[in-house]
Structure formats: structure tokens, C-alpha cells
Coordinates of C-alpha atoms in Angstrom, one line a residue:
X243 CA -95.2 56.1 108.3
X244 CA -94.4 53.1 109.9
X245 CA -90.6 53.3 108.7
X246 CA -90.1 56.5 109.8
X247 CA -91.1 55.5 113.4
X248 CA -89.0 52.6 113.5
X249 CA -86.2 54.6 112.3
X250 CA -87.0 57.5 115.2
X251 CA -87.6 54.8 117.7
X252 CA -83.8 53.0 116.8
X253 CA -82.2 56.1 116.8
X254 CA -83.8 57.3 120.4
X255 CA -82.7 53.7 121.8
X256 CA -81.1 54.7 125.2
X257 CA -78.5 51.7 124.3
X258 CA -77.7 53.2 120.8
X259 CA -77.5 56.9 122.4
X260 CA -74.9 54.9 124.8
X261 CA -73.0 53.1 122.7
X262 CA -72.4 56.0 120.5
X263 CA -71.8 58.8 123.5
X264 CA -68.5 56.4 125.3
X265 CA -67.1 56.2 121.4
X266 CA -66.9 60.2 121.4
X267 CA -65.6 60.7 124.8
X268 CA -61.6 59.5 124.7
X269 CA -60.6 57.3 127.7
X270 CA -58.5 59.4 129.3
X271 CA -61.3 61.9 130.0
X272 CA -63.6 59.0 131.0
X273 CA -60.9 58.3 133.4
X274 CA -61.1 62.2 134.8
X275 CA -65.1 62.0 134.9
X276 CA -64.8 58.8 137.1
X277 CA -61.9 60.5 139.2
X278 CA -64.2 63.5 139.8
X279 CA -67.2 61.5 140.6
X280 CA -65.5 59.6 143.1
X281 CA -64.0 62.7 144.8
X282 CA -68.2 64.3 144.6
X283 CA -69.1 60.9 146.1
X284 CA -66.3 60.9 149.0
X285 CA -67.5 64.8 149.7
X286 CA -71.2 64.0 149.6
X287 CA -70.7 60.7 151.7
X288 CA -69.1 62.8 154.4
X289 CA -71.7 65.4 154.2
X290 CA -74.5 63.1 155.0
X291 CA -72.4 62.1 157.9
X292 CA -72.3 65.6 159.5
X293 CA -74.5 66.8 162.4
X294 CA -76.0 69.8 160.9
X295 CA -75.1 72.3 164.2
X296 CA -77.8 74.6 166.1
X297 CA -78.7 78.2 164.8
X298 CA -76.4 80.8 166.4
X299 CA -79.8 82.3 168.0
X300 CA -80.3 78.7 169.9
X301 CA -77.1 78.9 171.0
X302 CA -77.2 82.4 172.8
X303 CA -80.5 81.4 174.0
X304 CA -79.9 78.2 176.1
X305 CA -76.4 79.9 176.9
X306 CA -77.9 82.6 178.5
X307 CA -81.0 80.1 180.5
X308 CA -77.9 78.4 181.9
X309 CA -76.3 81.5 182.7
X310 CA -79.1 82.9 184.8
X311 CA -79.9 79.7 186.1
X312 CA -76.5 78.2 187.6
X313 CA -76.5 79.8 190.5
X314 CA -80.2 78.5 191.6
X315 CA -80.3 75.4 193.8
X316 CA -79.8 71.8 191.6
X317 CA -83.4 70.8 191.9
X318 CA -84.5 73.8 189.8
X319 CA -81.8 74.2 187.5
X320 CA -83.0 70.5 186.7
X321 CA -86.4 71.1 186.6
X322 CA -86.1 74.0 184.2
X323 CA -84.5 72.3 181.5
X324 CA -85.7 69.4 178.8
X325 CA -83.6 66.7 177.3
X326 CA -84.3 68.7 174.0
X327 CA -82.7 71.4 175.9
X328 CA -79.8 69.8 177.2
X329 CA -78.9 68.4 174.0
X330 CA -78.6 72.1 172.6
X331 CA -76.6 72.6 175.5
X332 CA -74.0 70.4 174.6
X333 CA -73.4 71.9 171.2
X334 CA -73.4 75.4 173.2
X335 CA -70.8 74.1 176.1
X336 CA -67.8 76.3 174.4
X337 CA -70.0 79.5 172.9
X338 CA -68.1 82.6 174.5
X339 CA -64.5 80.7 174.8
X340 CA -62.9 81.7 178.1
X341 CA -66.6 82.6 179.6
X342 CA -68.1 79.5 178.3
X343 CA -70.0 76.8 180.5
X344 CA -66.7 74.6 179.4
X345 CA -64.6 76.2 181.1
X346 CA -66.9 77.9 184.1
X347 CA -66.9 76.5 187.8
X348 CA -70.6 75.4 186.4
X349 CA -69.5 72.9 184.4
X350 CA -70.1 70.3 187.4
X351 CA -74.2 71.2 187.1
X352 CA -74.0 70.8 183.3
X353 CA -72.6 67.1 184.1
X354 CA -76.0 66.6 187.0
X355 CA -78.0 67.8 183.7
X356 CA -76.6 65.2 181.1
X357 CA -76.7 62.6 183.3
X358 CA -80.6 63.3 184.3
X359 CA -81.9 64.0 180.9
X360 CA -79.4 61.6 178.9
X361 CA -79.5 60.4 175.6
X362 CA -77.7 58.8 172.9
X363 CA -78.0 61.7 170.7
X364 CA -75.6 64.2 173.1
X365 CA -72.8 61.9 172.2
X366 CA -71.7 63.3 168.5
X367 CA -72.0 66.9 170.0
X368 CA -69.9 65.6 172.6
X369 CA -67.6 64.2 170.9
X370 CA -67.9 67.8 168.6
X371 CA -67.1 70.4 171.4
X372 CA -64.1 68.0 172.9
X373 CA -62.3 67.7 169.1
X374 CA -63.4 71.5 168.7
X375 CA -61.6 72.8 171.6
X376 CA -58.5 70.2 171.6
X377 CA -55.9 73.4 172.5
X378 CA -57.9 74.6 175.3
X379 CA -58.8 71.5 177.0
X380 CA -55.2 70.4 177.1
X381 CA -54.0 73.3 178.3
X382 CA -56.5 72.7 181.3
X383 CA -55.5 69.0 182.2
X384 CA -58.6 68.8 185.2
X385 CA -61.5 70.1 183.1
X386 CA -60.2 67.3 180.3
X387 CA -59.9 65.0 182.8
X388 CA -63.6 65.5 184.0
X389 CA -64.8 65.8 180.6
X390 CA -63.2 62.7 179.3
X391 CA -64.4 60.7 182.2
X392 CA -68.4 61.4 181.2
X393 CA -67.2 61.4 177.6
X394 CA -66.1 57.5 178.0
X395 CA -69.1 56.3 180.5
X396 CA -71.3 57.7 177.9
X397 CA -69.6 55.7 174.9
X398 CA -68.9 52.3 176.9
X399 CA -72.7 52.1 177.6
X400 CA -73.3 52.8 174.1
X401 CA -75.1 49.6 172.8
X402 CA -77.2 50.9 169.4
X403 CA -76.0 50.9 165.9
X404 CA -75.4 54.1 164.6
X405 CA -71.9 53.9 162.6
X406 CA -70.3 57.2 163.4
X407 CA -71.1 56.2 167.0
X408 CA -69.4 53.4 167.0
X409 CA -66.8 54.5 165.0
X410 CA -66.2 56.9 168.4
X411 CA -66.4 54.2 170.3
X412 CA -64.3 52.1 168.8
X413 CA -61.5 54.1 168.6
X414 CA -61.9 55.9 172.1
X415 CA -57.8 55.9 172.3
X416 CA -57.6 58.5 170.2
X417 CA -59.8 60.9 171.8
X418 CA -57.6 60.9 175.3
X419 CA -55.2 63.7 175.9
X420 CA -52.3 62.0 174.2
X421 CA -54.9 60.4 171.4
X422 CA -53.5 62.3 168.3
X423 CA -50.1 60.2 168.4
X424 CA -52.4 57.1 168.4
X425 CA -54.7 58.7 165.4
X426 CA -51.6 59.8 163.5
X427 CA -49.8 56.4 163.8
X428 CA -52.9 54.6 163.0
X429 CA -53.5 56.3 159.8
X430 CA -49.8 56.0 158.9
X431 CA -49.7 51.8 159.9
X432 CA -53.3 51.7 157.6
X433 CA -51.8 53.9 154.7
X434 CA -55.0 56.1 155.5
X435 CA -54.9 59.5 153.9
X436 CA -55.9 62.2 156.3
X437 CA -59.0 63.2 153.6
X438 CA -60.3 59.8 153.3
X439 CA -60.8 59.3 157.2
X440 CA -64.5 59.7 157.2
X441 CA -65.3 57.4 154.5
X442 CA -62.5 55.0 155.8
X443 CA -63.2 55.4 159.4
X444 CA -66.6 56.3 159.3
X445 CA -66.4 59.5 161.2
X446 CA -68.8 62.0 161.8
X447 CA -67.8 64.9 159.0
X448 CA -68.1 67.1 162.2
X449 CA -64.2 66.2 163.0
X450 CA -63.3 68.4 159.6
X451 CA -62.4 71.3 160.7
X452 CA -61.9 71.4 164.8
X453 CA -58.7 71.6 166.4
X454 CA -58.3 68.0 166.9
X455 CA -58.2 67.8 163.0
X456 CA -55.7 70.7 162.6
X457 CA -53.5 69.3 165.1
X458 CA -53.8 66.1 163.8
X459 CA -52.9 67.2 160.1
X460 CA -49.5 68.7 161.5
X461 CA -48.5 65.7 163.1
X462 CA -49.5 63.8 160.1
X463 CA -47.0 66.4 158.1
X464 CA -44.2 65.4 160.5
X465 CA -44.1 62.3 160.5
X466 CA -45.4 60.7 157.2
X467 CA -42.9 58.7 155.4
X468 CA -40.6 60.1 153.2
X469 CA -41.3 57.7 150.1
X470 CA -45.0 57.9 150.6
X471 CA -44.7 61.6 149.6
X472 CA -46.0 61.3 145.7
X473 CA -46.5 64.5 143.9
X474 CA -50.3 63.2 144.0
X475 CA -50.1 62.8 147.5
X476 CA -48.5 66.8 147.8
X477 CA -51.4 68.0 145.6
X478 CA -54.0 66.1 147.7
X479 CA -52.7 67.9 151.1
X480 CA -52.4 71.5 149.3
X481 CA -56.2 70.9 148.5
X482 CA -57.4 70.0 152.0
X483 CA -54.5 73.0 152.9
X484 CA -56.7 75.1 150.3
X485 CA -60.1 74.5 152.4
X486 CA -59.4 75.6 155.5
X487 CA -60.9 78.6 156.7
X488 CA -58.1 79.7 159.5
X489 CA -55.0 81.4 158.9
X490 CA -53.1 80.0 161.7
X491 CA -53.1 76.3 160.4
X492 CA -53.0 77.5 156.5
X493 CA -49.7 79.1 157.7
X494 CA -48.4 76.2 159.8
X495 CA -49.5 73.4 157.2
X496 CA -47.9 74.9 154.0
X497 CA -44.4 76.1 156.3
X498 CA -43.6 72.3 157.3
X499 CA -44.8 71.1 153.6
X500 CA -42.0 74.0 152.4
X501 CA -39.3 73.6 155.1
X502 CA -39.0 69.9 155.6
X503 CA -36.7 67.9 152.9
X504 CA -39.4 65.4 152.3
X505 CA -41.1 67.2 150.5
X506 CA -38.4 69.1 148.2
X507 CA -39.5 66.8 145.2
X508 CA -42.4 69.1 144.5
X509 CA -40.9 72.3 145.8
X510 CA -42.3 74.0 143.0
X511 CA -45.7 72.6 143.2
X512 CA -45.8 74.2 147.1
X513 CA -44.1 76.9 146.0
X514 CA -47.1 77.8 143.8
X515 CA -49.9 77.0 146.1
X516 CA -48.6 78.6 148.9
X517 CA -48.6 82.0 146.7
X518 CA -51.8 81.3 145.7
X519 CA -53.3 80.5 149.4
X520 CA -51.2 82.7 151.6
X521 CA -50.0 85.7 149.2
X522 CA -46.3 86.8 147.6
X523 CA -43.9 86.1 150.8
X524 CA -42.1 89.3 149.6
X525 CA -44.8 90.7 151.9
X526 CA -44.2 89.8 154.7
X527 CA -47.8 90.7 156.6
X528 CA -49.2 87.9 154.7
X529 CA -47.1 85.2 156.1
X530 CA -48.3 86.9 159.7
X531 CA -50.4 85.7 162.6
X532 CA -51.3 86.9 165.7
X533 CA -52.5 83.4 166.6
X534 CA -49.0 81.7 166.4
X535 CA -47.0 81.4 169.6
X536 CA -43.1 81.7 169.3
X537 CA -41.7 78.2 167.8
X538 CA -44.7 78.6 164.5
X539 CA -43.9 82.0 164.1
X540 CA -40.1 81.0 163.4
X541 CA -41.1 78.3 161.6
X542 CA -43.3 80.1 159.3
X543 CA -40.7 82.7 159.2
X544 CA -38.5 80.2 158.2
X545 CA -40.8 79.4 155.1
X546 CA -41.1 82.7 153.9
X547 CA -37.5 83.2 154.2
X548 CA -37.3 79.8 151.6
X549 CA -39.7 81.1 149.5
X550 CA -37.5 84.3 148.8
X551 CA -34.5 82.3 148.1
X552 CA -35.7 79.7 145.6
X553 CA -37.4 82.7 143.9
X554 CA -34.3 85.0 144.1
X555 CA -32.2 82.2 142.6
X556 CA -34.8 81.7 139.2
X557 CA -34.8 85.7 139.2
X558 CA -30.9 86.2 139.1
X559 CA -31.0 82.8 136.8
X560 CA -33.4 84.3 134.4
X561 CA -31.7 88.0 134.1
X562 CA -28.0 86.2 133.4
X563 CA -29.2 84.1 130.9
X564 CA -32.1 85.7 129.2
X565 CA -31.5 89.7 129.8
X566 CA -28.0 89.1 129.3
X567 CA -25.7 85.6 128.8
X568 CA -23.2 86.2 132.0
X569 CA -22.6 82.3 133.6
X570 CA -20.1 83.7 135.0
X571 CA -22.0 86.6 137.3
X572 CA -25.1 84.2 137.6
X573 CA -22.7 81.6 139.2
X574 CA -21.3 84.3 141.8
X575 CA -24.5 85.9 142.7
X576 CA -25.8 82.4 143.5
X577 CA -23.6 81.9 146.3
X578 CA -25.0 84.5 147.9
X579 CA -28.6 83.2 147.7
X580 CA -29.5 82.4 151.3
X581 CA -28.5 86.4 152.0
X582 CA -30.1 87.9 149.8
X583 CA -33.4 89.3 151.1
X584 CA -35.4 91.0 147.7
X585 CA -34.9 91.2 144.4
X586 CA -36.2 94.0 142.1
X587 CA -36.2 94.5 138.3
X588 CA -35.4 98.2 136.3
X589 CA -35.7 98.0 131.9
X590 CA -38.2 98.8 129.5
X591 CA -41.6 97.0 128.6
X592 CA -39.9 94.6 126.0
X593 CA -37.7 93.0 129.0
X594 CA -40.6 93.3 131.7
X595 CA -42.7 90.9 128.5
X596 CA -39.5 88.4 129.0
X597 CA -40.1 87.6 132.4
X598 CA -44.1 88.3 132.3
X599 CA -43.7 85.1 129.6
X600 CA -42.0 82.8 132.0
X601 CA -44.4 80.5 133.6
X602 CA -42.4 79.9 136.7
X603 CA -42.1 83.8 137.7
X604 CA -44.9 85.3 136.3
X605 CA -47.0 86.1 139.2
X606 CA -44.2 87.6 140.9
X607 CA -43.2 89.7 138.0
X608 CA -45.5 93.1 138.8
X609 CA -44.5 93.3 142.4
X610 CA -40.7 93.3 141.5
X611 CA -40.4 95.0 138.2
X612 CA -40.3 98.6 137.1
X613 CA -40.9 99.6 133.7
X614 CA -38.6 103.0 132.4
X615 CA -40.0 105.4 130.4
X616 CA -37.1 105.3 128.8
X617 CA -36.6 102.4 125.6
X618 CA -33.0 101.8 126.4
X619 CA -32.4 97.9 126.6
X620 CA -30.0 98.1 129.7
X621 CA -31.6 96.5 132.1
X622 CA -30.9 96.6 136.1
X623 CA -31.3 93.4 138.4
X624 CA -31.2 95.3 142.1
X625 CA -30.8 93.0 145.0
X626 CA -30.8 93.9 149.2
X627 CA -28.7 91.7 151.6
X628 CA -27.8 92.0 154.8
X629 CA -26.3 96.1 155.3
X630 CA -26.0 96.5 151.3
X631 CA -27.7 97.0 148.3
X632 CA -26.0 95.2 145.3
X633 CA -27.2 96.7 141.4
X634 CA -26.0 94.4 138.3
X635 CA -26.8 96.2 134.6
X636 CA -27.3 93.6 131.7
X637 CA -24.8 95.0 130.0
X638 CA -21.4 94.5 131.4
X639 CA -19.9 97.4 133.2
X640 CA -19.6 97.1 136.6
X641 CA -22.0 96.3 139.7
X642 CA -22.6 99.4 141.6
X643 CA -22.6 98.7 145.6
X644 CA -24.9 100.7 148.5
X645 CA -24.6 100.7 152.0
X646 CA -28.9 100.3 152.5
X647 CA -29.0 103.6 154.0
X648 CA -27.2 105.3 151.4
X649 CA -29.5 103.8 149.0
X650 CA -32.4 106.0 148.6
X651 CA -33.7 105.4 145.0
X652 CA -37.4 104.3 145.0
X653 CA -37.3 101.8 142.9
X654 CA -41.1 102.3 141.7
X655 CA -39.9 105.7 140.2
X656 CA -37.0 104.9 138.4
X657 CA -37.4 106.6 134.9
X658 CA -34.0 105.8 133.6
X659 CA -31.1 103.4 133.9
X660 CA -29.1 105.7 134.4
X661 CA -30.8 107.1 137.4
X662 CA -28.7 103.9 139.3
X663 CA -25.6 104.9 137.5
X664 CA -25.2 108.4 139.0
X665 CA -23.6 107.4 142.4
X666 CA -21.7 106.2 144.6
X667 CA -18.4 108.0 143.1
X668 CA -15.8 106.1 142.8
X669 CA -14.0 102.3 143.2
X670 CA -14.5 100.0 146.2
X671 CA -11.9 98.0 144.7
X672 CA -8.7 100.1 143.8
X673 CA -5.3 99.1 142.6
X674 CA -2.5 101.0 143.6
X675 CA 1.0 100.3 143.7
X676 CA 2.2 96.8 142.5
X677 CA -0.2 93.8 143.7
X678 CA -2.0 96.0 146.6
X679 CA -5.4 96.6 146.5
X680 CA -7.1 99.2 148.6
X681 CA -11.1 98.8 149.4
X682 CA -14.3 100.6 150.5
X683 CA -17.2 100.4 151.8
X684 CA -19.2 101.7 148.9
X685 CA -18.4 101.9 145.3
X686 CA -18.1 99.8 141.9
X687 CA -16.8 97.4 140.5
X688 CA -16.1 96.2 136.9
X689 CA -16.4 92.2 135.5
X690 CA -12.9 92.8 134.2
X691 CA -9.9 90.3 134.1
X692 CA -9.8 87.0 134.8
X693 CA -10.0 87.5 138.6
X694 CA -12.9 90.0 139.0
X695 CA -14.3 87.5 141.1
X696 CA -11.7 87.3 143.4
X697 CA -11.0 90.8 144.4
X698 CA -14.6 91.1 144.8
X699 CA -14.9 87.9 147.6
X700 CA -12.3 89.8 149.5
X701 CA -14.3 92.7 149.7
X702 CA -16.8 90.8 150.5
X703 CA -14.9 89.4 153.3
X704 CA -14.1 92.5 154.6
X705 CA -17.2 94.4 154.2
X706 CA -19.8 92.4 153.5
X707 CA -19.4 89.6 156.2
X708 CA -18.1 91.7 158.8

């Protein structure tokens, strides 16, 4: 009896259990489980740092006792208030935007109310409603001007020892009007990554989130440097991208990451995300916003625009070389790339499986490719740019060219191959007499001779570019 409960006893040792747990787990996933930890301890470490807000119901509540009450003499409007009060205040001061106490010719009385009732605690909320409302205040240089002023006397008589507090404090540069530049720079000059700044920093988690952050991330996008832009470092920002919870910044965010050359390393990486976060840029309401003014809405534009073309170029790279081995039509369609504006697929299921299997294109496969009811293994890449509409067949025949209004096939109902075969009659490159070729404006054209591709860039020329 006694051996057996030895033997239990050594093989319930916590030490034993240990030792023999690490030798099944390999290192490299002991490295991933500390990686993830850390990343659950940074998160949890910036949610205790967070002031939970007031319930929407508080909120309309003191909004509307101010409201009723701003118009009565100072002495009551003070006497009808507590400093519990006041301190919900300041997390109401922008509830109703435009209409809010922020921006009311009240907001002098709410500054008599702070001042009479204050207490330490009013700071972080504060501090809250100024980085929440970044856009607006600068847009109204007086009211951020008055509100800065309180702001600061508040914070220099500060003398206690809450961190986040002094964290504001300390770094009151970066909360004046120009203050992001300072932020940005200082994060930069500190190699501080702009998800570590509440564990590094020790700000409030409140900051995540607010305008001030937003803004802040764009400049941070801008200007970081260009050999500080790892493909750990890309993933890291297309995570924090992946969290927020407004469509203006997602927008913004992933257009500089896609248009600015810093970050072409990881193209594809952005590439990927930004379908995943934003949607297929082929449609083009996803990559809207109502929110933007005129300079994001071309640079987003711009984005989507790049997002077409690198996925044009693997789509006429994958049909030349896997749906049929033409180098020499994929290199002539590729110097067209930045004109052409959407791509579409025509062939049967087998083909549609080809491209379905590629990881690169596979999510973009079922909004551009339609299957024939027909088995035939011709296959059809169709492509649209600028006034025409350009069809190449796998096998090698000719390429059939459209004017875009003439072309009215819909391409979702396209039963047969041949169905893009039928029209327009006739050449746009004809031969007659001698060395003279004759042209229109619609017509085909066959991959014959050595100088196909010539004749075709003069039509080009003439019709395509003018």
C-alpha cells in the first residue's frame, strides 16, 4: 500500500508534471505561447489603465440639467450641481457634437463649474473629450484656446501620484494645437511603436481610439523611416488598422500603407489585409466615405486604383502562363497595366479550379470569373480600359476589340465561348496594297507574324490613346 502511494505521490509531483510537460512542447511553440502572453499582458495592462466612461443614460441626464439650467443666473447654476456632477459633466462636454456644451456659448459657465467644484479626478476625462474631439477643436482655434488654458492650470497644479496623470502632465507639449508633430517625432526619436504607447508612456488606454490617436497614427504613417518598415512592423500596424471601428481612418490608414513606396516590400501582405478589412476594390462603394474631405478621397482613390493594377497584372500573368503559355501576349498586355480598369474571366469549371487553387488570387476568383455551361477549354480573359473593351481567347486566334458601348455582353451570362466570338465583323488592322495598313476603330486582330505587336501599338496609337 505504501508503494503504491509513493509511486502516485512521484508521479503527481508538480515538478515532475513540469519537467515532463516543456519536453513535449517544441521550442518554437514555447516561443509563440510567450509571444502571445506578452501581447494578453500589454492588452490587459492597458485595460486596467482605462477610465471606464459614464452610462449613455448619465450622459443625457446631466446634458439635459445643464441645458435647462444655463440660462439661470451663475449663483444657481452653481448651486444646483455636485462635484459628482460636474465630473460627469466633463465626460458629457461633447454628447450631441455641434449642439454640445463644447461648443455652446455656455461653455464659459461650465469653466465657473469646474473651477468651484474641482478635483483631480476631472482631469483624465479632460484630457478624454480634448484628444476625442482633436478635428473639431482645431477647426475652432478660440474654443481650443480656452480649453487648453483650464486644461494646463489644471495639470501644472497637479501634485499627486497617479501615473497616467502624470504621464499627461509630463508630456503637456503634445496635447497643444500643433502637439501631434511633437508626439509623432517623439515616438520616432524613442523607436516607440504606436501600440506600445500606453505601456511605454503610461497613458491612459482612453487615448485608443479618439481623434488625437487617428490623427496621430497617419502622421506616424508618413513619416516613419523607411528602413524601420519590417514586415513585422507592417503586420503589427494592419492589426491596430484591423481594430478600429471607423471607416474613415480604416480607409486612410491602409491607402498611405498601399500608396507610399516604403512600404512596397510587403505589398502583398497589405494587399491581403486591406481585402480582408475594407472589401474587393473592384467595388468601388467599399473603398467609399462620406466622411473624407477632397485630398483623402483621392488618396484613397488612389489606393484602390493600385489595388486593381497589381491584381490585373497576376490575372493576365496567371491566364498567359497557366490557361495558355503566350510570354509574348503576357508581356504586351502588361504594358498596359496602369489602364486597365477590370478584369473578368470566361471557361469552364476545370479552368475556374486553376485560378480557385492559386493562393494569391483566390478570393478574387468568384467576383471575376464565369463558368460556361459549355466544357470547351477555350478560355476568355476580358479586360476594360479607358473607351474599349479588350477579349484575349487562350487559344491563339486573335484578340477581339470593343468600343465599351458597343460592348453589351453580360459577362455573368455568358454560356459559350463563342458568344464573344460572334462580333465585331471584321479587321481593325487591314493590309492592303503593298506595306499600307488601313485601321478601325473596332475589330480583331490575329497574334500572327513576327510583328503582330507592332501593327497593334499603332492602332493603339491611333485609337486607343487618342
Amino acid at each position: 500500500m505504501a508503494n503504491i502511494k509513493q509511486l502516485l505521490n512521484w508521479n503527481l509531483l508538480n515538478s515532475v508534471i513540469k519537467a515532463n510537460g516543456e519536453k513535449l512542447i517544441a521550442h518554437n511553440t514555447k516561443e509563440i505561447f510567450k509571444t502571445n502572453i506578452d501581447a494578453l499582458g500589454n492588452i490587459a495592462l492597458q485595460q486596467t489603465k482605462k477610465s471606464k466612461l459614464p452610462k449613455q443614460e448619465l450622459v443625457e441626464e446631466i446634458y439635459d440639467k445643464f441645458k435647462n439650467l444655463e440660462k439661470q443666473p451663475i449663483a444657481v447654476l452653481l448651486e444646483s450641481f455636485t462635484k459628482r456632477e460636474v465630473r460627469l459633466l466633463v465626460w458629457s462636454l461633447d454628447y450631441k457634437g455641434e449642439e454640445s456644451i463644447l461648443f455652446s456659448t455656455q461653455f464659459g459657465r461650465f469653466i465657473r463649474l469646474v473651477n468651484e467644484y474641482w478635483r483631480d479626478s476631472y482631469i483624465i476625462p479632460l484630457w478624454y473629450v480634448l484628444l476625442k474631439n482633436w478635428y473639431a477643436l482645431n477647426n475652432n482655434k478660440s474654443r481650443f484656446q480656452e480649453y487648453i488654458i483650464l486644461f494646463k492650470i489644471k495639470c501644472d497644479e497637479y501634485e499627486k501620484s497617479r501615473k497616467d496623470v502624470i504621464a499627461i502632465k509630463t508630456h503637456f507639449n503634445f496635447w497643444k494645437p500643433s502637439g501631434i508633430k511633437s508626439f509623432v517625432n517623439y515616438l520616432n526619436e524613442n523607436n516607440i511603436q504606436l501600440n506600445a504607447i500606453c505601456s511605454s508612456l503610461n497613458f491612459n488606454g482612453n487615448i485608443l481610439g479618439t481623434d488625437y490617436y487617428y490623427e496621430s497614427f497617419i502622421l506616424y504613417l508618413k513619416v516613419i523611416d523607411k528602413e524601420n518598415t519590417s514586415k513585422k512592423l507592417v503586420e503589427d500596424l494592419l492589426d491596430e488598422i484591423k481594430g478600429i471601428n471607423r471607416k474613415k481612418y480604416k480607409l486612410i490608414l491602409l491607402s498611405i500603407l498601399i500608396t507610399n513606396g516604403k512600404f512596397s516590400g510587403t505589398i502583398n501582405i497589405i494587399q491581403h489585409a486591406a481585402f480582408l478589412i475594407i472589401g474587393d476594390p473592384i467595388v468601388k462603394r467599399h473603398w467609399t466615405s462620406g466622411h473624407l474631405n477632397e485630398e483623402e478621397i483621392e488618396l484613397v482613390e488612389s489606393a484602390r486604383k493600385k489595388l486593381l493594377v497589381l491584381m490585373n497584372k497576376k490575372f493576365i500573368k496567371i491566364f498567359f502562363s497557366k490557361l495558355v503559355q503566350d510570354p509574348r501576349r503576357e508581356k504586351y498586355w502588361l504594358k498596359f497595366i496602369d489602364d486597365i480598369e477590370d478584369v473578368k474571366f470566361v471557361g469552364n469549371r476545370l479552368n475556374y479550379s486553376i485560378l480557385k487553387n492559386n493562393q494569391e488570387l483566390s478570393k478574387y476568383v468568384d467576383a471575376r470569373y464565369t463558368v460556361t455551361r459549355s466544357n470547351q477549354s477555350t478560355s476568355a480573359l476580358i479586360f476594360w480600359a479607358k473607351d474599349y473593351v479588350f477579349v484575349e481567347f487562350s487559344d491563339k486566334g486573335a484578340v477581339y476589340i470593343y468600343k465599351r458601348e458597343s460592348f453589351n455582353i453580360k459577362t455573368k451570362h455568358i454560356e459559350n465561348i463563342t458568344d464573344l466570338k460572334s462580333w465585331p465583323r471584321g479587321m481593325a488592322v487591314i493590309k492592303s496594297v503593298g506595306n499600307y495598313w488601313e485601321f478601325m476603330p473596332e475589330g480583331t486582330h490575329a497574334h500572327i507574324g513576327e510583328r503582330w505587336e507592332f501593327r497593334l501599338s499603332i492602332w493603339m496609337k491611333k485609337y486607343f490613346y487618342n
